[in-house]
Coordinates of C-alpha atoms in Angstrom, one line a residue:
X181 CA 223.5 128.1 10.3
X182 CA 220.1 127.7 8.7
X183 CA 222.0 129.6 5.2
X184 CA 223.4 126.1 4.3
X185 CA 220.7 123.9 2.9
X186 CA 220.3 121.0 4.8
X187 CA 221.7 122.4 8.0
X188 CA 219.0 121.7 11.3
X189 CA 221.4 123.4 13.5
X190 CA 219.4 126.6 14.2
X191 CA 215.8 124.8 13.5
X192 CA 212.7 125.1 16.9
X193 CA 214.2 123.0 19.8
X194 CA 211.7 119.7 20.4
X195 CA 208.2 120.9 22.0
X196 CA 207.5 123.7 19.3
X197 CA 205.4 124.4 17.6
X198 CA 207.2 123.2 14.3
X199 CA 209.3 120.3 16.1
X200 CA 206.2 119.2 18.7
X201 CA 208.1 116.4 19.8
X202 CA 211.3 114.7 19.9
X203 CA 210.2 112.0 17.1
X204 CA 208.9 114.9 15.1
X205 CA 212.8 116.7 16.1
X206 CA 214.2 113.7 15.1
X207 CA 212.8 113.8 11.5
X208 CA 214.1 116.9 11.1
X209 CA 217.4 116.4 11.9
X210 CA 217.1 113.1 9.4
X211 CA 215.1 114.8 6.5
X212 CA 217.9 117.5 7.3
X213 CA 220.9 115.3 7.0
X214 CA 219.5 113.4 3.7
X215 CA 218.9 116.9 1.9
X216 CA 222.1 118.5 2.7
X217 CA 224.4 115.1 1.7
X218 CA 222.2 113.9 -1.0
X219 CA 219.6 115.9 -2.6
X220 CA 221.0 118.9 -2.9
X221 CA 223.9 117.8 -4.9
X222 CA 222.0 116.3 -7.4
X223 CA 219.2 119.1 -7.3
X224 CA 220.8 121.2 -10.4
X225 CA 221.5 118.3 -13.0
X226 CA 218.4 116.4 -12.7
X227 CA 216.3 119.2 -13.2
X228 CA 218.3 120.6 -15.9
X229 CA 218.1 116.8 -17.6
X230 CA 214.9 116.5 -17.2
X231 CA 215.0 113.4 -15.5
X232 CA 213.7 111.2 -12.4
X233 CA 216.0 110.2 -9.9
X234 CA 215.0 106.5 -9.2
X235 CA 218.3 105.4 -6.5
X236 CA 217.6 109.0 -4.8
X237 CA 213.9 107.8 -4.6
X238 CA 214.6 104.1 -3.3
X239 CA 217.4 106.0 -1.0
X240 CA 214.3 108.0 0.6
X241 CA 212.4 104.5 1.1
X242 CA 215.2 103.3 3.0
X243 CA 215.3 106.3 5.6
X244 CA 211.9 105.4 6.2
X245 CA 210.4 108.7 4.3
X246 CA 208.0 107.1 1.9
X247 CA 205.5 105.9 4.5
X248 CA 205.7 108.2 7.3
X249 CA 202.0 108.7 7.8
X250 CA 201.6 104.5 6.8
X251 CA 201.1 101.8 10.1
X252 CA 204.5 100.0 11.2
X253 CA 202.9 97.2 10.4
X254 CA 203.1 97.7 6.8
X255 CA 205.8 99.1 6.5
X256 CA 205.5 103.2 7.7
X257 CA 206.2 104.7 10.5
X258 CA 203.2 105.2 11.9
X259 CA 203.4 109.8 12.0
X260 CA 201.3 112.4 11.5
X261 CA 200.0 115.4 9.0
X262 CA 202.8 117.7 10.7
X263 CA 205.4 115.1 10.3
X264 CA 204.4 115.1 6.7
X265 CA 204.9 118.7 6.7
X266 CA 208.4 118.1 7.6
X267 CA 209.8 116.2 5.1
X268 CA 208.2 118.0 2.6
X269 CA 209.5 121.1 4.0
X270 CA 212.9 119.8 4.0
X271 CA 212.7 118.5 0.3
X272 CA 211.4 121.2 -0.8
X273 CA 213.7 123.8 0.5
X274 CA 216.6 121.8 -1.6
X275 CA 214.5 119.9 -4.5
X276 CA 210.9 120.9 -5.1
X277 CA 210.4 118.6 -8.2
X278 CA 211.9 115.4 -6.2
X279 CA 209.5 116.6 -3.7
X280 CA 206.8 116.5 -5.4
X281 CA 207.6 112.9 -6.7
X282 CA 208.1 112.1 -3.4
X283 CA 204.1 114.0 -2.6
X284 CA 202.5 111.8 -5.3
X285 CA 204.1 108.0 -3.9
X286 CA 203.7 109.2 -0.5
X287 CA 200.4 110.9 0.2
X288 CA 198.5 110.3 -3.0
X289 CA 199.2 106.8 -3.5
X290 CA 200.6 105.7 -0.2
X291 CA 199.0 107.6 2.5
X292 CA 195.6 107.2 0.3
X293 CA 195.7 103.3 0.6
X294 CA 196.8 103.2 4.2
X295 CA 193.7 105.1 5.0
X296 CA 190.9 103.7 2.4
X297 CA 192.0 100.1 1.7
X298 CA 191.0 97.1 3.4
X299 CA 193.5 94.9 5.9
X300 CA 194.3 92.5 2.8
X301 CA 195.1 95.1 0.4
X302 CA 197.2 97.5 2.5
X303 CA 199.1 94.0 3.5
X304 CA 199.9 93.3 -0.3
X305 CA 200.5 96.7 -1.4
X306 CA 202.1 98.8 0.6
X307 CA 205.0 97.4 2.2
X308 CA 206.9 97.3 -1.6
X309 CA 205.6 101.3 -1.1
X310 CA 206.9 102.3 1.5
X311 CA 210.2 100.7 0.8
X312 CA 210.4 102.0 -2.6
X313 CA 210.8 98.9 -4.2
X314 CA 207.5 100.2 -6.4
X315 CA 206.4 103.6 -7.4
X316 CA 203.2 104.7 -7.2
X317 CA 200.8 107.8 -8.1
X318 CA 197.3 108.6 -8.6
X319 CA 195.4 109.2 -11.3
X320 CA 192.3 111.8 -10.8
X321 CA 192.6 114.6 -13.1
X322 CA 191.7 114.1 -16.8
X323 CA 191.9 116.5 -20.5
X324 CA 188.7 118.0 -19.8
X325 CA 188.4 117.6 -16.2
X326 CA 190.8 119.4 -13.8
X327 CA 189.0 121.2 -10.6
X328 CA 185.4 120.0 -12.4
X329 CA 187.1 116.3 -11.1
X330 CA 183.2 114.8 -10.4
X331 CA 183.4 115.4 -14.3
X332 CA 185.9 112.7 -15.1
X333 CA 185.0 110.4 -18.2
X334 CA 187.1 107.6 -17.2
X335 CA 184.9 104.4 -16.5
X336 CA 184.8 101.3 -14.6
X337 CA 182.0 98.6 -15.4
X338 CA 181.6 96.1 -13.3
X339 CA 181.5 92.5 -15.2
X340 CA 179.6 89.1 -14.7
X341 CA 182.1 87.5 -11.7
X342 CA 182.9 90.7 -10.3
X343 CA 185.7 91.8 -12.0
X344 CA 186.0 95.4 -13.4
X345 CA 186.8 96.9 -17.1
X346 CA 188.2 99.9 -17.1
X347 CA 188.4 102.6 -19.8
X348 CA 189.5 106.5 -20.6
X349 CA 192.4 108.1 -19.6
X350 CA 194.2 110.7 -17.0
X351 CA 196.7 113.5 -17.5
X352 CA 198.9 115.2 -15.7
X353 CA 199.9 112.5 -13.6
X354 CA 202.9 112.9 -11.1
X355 CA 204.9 109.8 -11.6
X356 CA 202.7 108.5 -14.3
X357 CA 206.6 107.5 -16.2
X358 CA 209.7 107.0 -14.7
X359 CA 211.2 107.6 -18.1
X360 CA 210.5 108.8 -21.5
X361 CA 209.0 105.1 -22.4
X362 CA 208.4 103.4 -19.1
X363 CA 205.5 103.9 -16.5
X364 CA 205.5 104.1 -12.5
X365 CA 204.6 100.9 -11.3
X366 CA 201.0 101.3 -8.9
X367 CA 198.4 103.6 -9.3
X368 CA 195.1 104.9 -7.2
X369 CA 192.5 105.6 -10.2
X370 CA 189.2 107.4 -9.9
X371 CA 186.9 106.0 -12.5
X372 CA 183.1 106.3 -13.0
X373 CA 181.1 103.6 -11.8
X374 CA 177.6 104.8 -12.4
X375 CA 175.5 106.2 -15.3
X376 CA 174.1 109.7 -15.4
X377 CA 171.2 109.1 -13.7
X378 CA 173.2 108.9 -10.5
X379 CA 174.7 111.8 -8.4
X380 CA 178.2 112.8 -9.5
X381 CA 179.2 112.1 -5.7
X382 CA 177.8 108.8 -5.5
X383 CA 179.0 107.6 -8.9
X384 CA 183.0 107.6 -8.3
X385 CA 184.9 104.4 -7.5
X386 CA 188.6 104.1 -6.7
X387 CA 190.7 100.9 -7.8
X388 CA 194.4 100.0 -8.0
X389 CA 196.2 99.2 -11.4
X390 CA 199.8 98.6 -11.5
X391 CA 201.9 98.6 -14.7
X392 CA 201.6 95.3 -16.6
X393 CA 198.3 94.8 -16.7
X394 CA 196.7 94.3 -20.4
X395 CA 195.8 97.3 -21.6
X396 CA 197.2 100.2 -19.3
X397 CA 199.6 101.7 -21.3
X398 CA 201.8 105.1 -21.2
X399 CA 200.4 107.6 -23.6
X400 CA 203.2 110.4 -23.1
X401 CA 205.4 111.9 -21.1
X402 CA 205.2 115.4 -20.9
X403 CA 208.0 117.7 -21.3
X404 CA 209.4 121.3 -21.7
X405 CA 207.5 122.1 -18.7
X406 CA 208.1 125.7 -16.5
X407 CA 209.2 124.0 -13.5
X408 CA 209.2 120.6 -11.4
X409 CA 211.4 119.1 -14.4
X410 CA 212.4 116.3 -13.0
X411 CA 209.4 115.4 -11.4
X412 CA 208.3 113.0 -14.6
X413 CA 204.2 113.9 -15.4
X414 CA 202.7 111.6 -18.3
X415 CA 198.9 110.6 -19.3
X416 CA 198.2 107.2 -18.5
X417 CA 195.5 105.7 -21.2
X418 CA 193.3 102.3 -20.0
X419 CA 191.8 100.8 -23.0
X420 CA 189.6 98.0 -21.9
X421 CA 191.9 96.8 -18.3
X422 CA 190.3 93.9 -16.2
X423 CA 190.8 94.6 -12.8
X424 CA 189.9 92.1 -10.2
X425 CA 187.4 92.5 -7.5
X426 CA 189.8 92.6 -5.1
X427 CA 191.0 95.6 -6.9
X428 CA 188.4 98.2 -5.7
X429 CA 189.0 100.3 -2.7
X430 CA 186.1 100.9 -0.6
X431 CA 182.5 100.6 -2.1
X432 CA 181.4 101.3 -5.5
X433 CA 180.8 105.1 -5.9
X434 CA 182.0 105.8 -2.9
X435 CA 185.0 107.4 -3.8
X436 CA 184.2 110.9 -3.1
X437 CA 185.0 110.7 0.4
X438 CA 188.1 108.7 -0.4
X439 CA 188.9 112.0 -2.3
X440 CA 188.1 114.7 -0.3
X441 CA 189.8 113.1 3.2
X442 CA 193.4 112.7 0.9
X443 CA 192.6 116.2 -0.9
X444 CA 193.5 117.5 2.7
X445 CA 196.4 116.4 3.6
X446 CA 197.4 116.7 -0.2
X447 CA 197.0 120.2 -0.1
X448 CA 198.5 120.9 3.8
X449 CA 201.9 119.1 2.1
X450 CA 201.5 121.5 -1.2
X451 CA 201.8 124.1 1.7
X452 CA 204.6 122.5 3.2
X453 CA 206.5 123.0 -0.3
X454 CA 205.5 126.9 0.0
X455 CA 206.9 127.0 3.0
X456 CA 210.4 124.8 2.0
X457 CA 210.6 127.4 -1.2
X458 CA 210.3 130.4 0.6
X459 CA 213.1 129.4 3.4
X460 CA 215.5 128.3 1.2
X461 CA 214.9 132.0 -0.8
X462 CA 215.0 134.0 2.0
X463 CA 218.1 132.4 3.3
X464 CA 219.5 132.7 -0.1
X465 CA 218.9 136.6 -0.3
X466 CA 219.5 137.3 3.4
X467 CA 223.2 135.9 2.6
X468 CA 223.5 137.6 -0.5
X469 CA 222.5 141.0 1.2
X470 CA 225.3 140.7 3.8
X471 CA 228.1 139.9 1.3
X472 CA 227.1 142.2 -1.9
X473 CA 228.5 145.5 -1.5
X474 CA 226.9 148.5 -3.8
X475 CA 227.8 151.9 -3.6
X476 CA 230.4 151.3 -0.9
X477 CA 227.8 149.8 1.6
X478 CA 226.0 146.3 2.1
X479 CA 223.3 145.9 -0.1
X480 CA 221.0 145.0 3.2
X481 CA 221.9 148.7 4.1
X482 CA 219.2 150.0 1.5
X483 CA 215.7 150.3 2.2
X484 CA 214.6 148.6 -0.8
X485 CA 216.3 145.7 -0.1
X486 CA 215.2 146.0 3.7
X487 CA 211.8 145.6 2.6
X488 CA 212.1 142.6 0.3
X489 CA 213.7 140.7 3.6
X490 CA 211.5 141.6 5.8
X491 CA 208.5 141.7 4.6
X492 CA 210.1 138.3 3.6
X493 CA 210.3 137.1 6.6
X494 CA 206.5 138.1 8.3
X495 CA 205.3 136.3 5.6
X496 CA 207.0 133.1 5.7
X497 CA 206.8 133.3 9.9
X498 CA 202.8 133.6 9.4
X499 CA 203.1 130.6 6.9
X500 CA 205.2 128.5 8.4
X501 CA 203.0 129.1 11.9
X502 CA 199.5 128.4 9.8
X503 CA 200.9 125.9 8.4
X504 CA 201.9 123.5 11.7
X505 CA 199.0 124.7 13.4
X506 CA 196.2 123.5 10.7
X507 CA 198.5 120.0 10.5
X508 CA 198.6 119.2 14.0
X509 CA 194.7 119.9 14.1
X510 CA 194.2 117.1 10.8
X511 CA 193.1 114.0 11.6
X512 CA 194.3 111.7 8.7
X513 CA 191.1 109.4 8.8
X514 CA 188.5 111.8 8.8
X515 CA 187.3 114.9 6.2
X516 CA 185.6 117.9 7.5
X517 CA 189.1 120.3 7.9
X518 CA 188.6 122.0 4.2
X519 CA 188.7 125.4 5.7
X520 CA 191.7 125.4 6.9
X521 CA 193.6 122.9 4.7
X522 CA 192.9 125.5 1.5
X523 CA 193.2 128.1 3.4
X524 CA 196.7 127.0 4.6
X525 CA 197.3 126.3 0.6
X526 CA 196.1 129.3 -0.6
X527 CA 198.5 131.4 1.9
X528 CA 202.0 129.5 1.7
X529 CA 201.8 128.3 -1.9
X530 CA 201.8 132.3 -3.3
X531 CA 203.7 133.1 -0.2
X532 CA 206.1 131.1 -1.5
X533 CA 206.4 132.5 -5.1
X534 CA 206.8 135.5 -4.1
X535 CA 209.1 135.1 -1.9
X536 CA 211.1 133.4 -4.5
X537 CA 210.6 136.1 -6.7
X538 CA 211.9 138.9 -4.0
X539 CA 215.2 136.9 -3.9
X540 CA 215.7 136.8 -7.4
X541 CA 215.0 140.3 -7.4
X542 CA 217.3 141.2 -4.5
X543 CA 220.0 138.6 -6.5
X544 CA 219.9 140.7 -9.4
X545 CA 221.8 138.9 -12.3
X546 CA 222.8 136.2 -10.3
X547 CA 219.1 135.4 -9.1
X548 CA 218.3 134.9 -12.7
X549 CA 220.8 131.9 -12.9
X550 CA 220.5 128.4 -12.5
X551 CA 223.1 128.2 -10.1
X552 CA 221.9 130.0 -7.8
X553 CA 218.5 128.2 -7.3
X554 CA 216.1 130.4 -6.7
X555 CA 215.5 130.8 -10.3
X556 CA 214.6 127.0 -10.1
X557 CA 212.6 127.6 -6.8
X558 CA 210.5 130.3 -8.5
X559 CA 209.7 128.0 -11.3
X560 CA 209.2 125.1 -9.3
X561 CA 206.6 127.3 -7.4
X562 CA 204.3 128.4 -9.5
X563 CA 202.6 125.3 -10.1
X564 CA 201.6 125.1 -6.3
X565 CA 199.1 127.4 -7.2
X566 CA 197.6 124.7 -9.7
X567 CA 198.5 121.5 -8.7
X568 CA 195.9 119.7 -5.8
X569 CA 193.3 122.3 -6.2
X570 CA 193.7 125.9 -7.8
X571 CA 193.6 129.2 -6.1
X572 CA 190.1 130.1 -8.0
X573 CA 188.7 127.1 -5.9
X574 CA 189.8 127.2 -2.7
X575 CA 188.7 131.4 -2.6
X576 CA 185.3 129.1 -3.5
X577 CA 185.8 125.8 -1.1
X578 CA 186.3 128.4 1.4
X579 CA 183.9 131.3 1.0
X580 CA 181.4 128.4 1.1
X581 CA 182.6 127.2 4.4
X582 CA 182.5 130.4 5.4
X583 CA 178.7 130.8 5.5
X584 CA 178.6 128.7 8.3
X585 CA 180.5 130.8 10.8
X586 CA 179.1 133.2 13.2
X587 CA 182.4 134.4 14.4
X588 CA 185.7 133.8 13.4
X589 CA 188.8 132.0 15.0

């Protein structure tokens, strides 16, 4: 049954809704199979260490995982937005933090190249990607400028020759180390191209740095965090980097829409975790209900419990059906779907904390423990609510879209 983690046993047959087809079926069952033999048993330790699991990640480049929206022929396996939802489903319903990793090299880094570089730089870059020879992340967010992104200080001038010199720094970077000392290995970063005379919009440029180069250095790896422990998150500092040509993706300032198209999908996976989190949590208090006995009956005998459970379950059905229905609608290589990719976020990311937070309180003592996981789950989630756009701005994103509808859905 669905209570061990891992287990695809009882998931939709092939032609639903959350399976659509038999590749999409076939995931599953893989992303299913992976969890349950290795991710899960490593879950606990990693998280309590603090610490990235590099073989587990090359392990998921091997299955074929890290490029699953990417081209076969460099490397991927040539999928969609709900076939991202998937894995990241599965993950998370075990491992959010290795999950979220595995978000940062897949869709922010990976998935970003496959669908903004040119022929010659997907060839050289992503293959080593999606086999997990090289780890990469994206660097977007900055001290001072977290949702105000267009506000970035970061900047890229362009030299006599064409080459580019890069300066400022980015925090809160997902894979930014894969250690205390030691940085990922390729990076997207969002630098500003233009002076202030220009539009924010039109003043962004993307361009690809990789560890090595003179210059980009690891300015810390940050700790002690609530949740996603061993998920590393560092600040990446670029003090005067020369970056070829060959190195910008796209157009000078015209990074924006590189941003917004990846911002999508970004936050239709962050989704995807909600809904991993809450499964796993209602399965875990589900099963505790049935076997706890209080007061000489089964605890899923009292109302209160009855109503964590259920209510439990309407809300992770409603996410869970949003969820595939807003990814099979995305169209990876286009931007325009903001409505419903926030909204989607919005929903299943605090759907999924508190559904976390009802198991823990169904759990009782044993909830609270680390053992148990859903004490790790609840942590892991909060940060879902942050990470790839807040809740304060997609109530705005949306509200704004909003104005543009006569009728709704």
């Amino acid at each position: 049954s669905r209570g061990a983690v891992g287990a695809a046993d009882d998931a939709e047959p092939q032609g639903s809704l959350f399976n659509p087809t038999a590749e999409h079926y076939a995931l599953r069952e893989l992303c299913a199979a992976f969890v349950r033999d290795e991710v899960e048993p490593q879950a606990l330790e990693f998280n309590r260490a603090e610490r990235f699991n590099h073989p587990l990640f090359r392990r998921a480049g091997e299955l074929g995982l890290l490029g699953v929206t990417v081209d076969p022929e460099y490397g991927g396996a040539g999928m969609d937005a709900a076939a991202a939802c998937i894995v990241h489903e599965e993950l998370s319903a075990s491992d959010p933090a290795f999950c979220l990793s595995y978000l940062a090299h897949s869709q922010l880094f990976v998935n970003n190249l496959a669908r903004n570089g040119s022929a010659e730089q997907k060839a050289a870059w992503l293959p080593a990607a999606c086999s997990g020879e090289a780890i990469g992340g994206m660097g977007m967010s900055e001290p001072e400028a977290g949702t105000d992104v267009l506000g970035m200080r970061t900047r890229a001038e362009q030299q006599a020759g064409g080459s580019w010199l890069l300066n400022g720094g980015k925090m809160w970077i997902t894979n930014g180390a894969v250690s205390d000392t030691e940085l990922g290995d390729r990076y997207l970063i969002y630098a500003r191209t233009a002076g202030p005379e220009v539009k924010a919009s039109k003043a962004v440029s993307l361009f690809y740095v990789e560890r090595g180069m003179a210059g980009f250095s690891l300015g810390q790896r940050l700790k002690d965090k609530c949740g996603m422990r061993a998920s590393p998150t560092a600040e990446l500092v670029f003090e005067n980097v020369s970056l070829p040509a060959a190195n910008l993706i796209g157009q000078p300032g015209g990074a924006t829409v590189c941003m917004m198209r990846n911002l999508e999908i970004e936050r239709v996976v962050l989704a995807a975790m909600g809904v991993g989190i809450a499964r796993r949590s209602l399965e875990a208090m589900n099963a505790y209900a049935t076997d706890r006995r209080a007061f000489g009956a089964s605890l899923r005998d009292f109302g209160q419990i009855q109503r964590h459970i259920a209510e439990s379950y309407a809300e992770y059905m409603a996410g869970k059906t949003y969820l595939y229905q807003t990814a099979l609608g995305l169209d990876l290589d286009a931007a325009g779907n903001r409505l419903d990719t926030d909204g989607v976020k919005l929903y299943c990311t605090t759907m999924g904390k508190n559904v976390a937070d009802r198991a823990i309180q169904v759990m009782g003592g044993y909830g609270y423990m680390g053992e148990y996981a859903v004490e790790r789950l609840w942590r892991d989630a909060k940060l879902l609510e942050i990470g790839g756009g807040t809740l304060e701005s997609h109530h705005k994103n949306m509200v704004r879209d909003m104005s543009q509808l006569d009728a709704m859905p």
